[in-house]
Short mmCIF file of C-alpha atoms in Angstrom, two decimals:
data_model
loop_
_atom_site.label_atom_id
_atom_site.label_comp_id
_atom_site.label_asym_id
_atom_site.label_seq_id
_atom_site.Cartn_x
_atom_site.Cartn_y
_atom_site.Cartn_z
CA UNK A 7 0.00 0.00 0.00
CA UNK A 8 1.32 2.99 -1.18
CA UNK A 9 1.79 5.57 1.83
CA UNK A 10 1.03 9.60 1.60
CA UNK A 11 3.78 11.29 3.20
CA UNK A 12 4.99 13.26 0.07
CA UNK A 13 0.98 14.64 -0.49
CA UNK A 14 1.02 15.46 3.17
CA UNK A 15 4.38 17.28 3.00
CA UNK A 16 4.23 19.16 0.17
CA UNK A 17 0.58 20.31 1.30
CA UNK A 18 1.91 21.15 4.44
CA UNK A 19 4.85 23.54 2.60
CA UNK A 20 7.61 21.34 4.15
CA UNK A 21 10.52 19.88 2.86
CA UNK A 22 12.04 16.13 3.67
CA UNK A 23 14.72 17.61 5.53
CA UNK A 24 12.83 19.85 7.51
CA UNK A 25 10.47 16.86 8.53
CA UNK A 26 13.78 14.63 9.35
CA UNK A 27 14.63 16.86 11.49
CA UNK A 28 11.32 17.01 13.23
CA UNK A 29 11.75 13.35 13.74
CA UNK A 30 15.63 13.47 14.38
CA UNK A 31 16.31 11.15 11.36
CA UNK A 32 18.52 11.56 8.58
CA UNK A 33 16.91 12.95 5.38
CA UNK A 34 17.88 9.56 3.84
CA UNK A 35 16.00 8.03 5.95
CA UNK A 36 13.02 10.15 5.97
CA UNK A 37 12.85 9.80 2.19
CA UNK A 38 12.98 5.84 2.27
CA UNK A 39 10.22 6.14 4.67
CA UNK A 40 8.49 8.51 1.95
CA UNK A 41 9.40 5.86 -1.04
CA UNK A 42 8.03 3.17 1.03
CA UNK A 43 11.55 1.48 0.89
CA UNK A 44 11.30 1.11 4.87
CA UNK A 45 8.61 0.51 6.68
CA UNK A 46 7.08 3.13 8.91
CA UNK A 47 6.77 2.21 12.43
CA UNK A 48 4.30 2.89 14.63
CA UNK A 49 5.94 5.62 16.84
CA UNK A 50 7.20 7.39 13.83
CA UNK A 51 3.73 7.37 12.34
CA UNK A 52 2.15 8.35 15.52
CA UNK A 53 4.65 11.36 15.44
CA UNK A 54 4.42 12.08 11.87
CA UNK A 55 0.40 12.59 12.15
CA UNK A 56 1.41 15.06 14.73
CA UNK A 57 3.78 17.16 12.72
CA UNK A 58 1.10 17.43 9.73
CA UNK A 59 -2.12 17.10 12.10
CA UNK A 60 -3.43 14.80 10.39
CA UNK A 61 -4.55 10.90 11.26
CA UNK A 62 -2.61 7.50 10.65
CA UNK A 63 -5.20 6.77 8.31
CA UNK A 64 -4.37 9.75 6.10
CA UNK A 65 -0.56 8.89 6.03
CA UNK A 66 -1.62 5.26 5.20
CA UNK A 67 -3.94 6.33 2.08
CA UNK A 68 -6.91 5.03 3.87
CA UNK A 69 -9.84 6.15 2.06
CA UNK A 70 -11.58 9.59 4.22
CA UNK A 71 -13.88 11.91 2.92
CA UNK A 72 -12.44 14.61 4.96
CA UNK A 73 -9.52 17.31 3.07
CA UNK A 74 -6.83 17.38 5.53
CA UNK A 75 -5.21 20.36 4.47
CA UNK A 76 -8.36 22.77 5.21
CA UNK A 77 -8.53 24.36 8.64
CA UNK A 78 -12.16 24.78 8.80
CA UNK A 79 -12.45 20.96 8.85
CA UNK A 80 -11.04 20.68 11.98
CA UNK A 81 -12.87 19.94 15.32
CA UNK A 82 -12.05 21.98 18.37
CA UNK A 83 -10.13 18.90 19.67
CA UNK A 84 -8.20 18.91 16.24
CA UNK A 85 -7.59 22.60 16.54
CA UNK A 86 -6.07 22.06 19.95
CA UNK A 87 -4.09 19.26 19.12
CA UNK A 88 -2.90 21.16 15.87
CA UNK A 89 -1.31 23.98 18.19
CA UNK A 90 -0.45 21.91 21.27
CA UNK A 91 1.60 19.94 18.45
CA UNK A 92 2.83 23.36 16.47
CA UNK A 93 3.91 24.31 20.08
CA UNK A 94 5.72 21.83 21.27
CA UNK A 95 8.16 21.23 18.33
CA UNK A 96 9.25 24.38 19.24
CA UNK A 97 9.80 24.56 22.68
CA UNK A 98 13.72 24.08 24.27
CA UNK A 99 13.70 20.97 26.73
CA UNK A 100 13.64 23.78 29.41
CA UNK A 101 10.74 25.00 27.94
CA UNK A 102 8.95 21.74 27.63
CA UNK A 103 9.79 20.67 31.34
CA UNK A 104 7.89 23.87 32.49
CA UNK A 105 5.33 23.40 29.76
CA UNK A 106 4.72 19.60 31.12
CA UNK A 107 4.40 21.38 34.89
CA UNK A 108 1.76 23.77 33.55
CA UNK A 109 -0.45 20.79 31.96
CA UNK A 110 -0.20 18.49 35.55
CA UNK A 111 -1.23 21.78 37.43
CA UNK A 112 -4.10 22.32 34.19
CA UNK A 113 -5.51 19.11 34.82
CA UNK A 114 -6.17 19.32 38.89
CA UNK A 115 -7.49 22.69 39.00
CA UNK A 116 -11.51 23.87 38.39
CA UNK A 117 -13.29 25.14 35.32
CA UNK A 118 -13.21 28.32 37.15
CA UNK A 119 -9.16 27.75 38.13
CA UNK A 120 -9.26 27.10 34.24
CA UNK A 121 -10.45 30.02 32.81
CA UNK A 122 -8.67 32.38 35.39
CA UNK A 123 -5.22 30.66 34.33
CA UNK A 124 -5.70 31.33 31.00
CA UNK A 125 -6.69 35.07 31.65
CA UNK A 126 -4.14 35.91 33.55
CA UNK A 127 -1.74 34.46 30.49
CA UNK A 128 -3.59 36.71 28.32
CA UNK A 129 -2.49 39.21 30.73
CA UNK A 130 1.20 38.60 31.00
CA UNK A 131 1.69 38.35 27.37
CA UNK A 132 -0.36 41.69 26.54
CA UNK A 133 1.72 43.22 29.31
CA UNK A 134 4.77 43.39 26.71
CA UNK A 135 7.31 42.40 29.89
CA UNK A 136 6.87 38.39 29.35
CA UNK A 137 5.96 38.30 25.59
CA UNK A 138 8.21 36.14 23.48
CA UNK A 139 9.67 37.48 20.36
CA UNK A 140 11.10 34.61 17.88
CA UNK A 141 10.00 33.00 14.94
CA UNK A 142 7.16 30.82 16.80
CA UNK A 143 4.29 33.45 17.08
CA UNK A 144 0.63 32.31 16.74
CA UNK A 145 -1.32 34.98 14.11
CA UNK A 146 -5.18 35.01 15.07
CA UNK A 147 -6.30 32.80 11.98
CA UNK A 148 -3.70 30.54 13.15
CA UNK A 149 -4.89 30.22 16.60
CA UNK A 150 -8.63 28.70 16.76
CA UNK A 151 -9.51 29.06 20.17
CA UNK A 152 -8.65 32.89 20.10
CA UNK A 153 -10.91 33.25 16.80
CA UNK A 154 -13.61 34.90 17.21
#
């Protein structure tokens, strides 16, 4: 069965090296993987549906009436997924370490502890003082739950 990781790239604007380097491979590898000259494993394809948001059964070329490269198609849960993954694969392992802590405290506070956590970020990064300036920057069409 003939895979769909070049379709999924190339929508997705990304080279094979850039993805290879996403999965810490070598670009040769990554393009056997492509070429269906190696199998894909089931870690890397659980990682590759994260880096193009998209499900094992789209890599596969299992049949899906759904066009993974349009936004709107997207549930919420996709949409969160799609920028907890954009996220993460650019965090430093600092970063990550203190981005794990935040989702453990997340997940045993309230709804109300919720919302109030995610205000007061609003807060510090409006504030200018905390605000990180790089090349990972969410625009407003790219962030979903901030859409109005």
């Amino acid at each position: 069965m003939k895979n769909q990781l070049r379709d999924i790239r190339q929508s997705k604007g990304l080279t094979q090296k850039q993805v290879a380097e996403l999965l810490n491979i070598t670009e040769g590898g990554y393009s056997h993987l492509e070429n269906g000259r190696r199998k894909i494993s089931d870690e890397t394809l659980v990682r590759l549906s994260s880096i193009f948001n998209c499900t094992v059964d789209d890599i596969l070329g299992a049949p899906c009436s759904r066009d993974i490269t349009k936004k709107e198609t997207l549930s919420l849960d996709d949409q969160t997924r799609a920028i907890s993954n954009q996220l993460i694969n650019h965090l430093s392992t600092d970063e990550m370490l203190s981005f794990q802590s935040l989702m453990r405290s997340f997940s045993q506070i309230s709804s109300e502890g919720k919302k109030r956590l995610a205000e007061d970020a609003d807060t510090l990064l409006r504030s200018g003082k905390y605000a990180k300036f790089g090349k990972f920057t969410f625009s407003k069409e790219d962030h979903p739950l901030q859409a109005s």
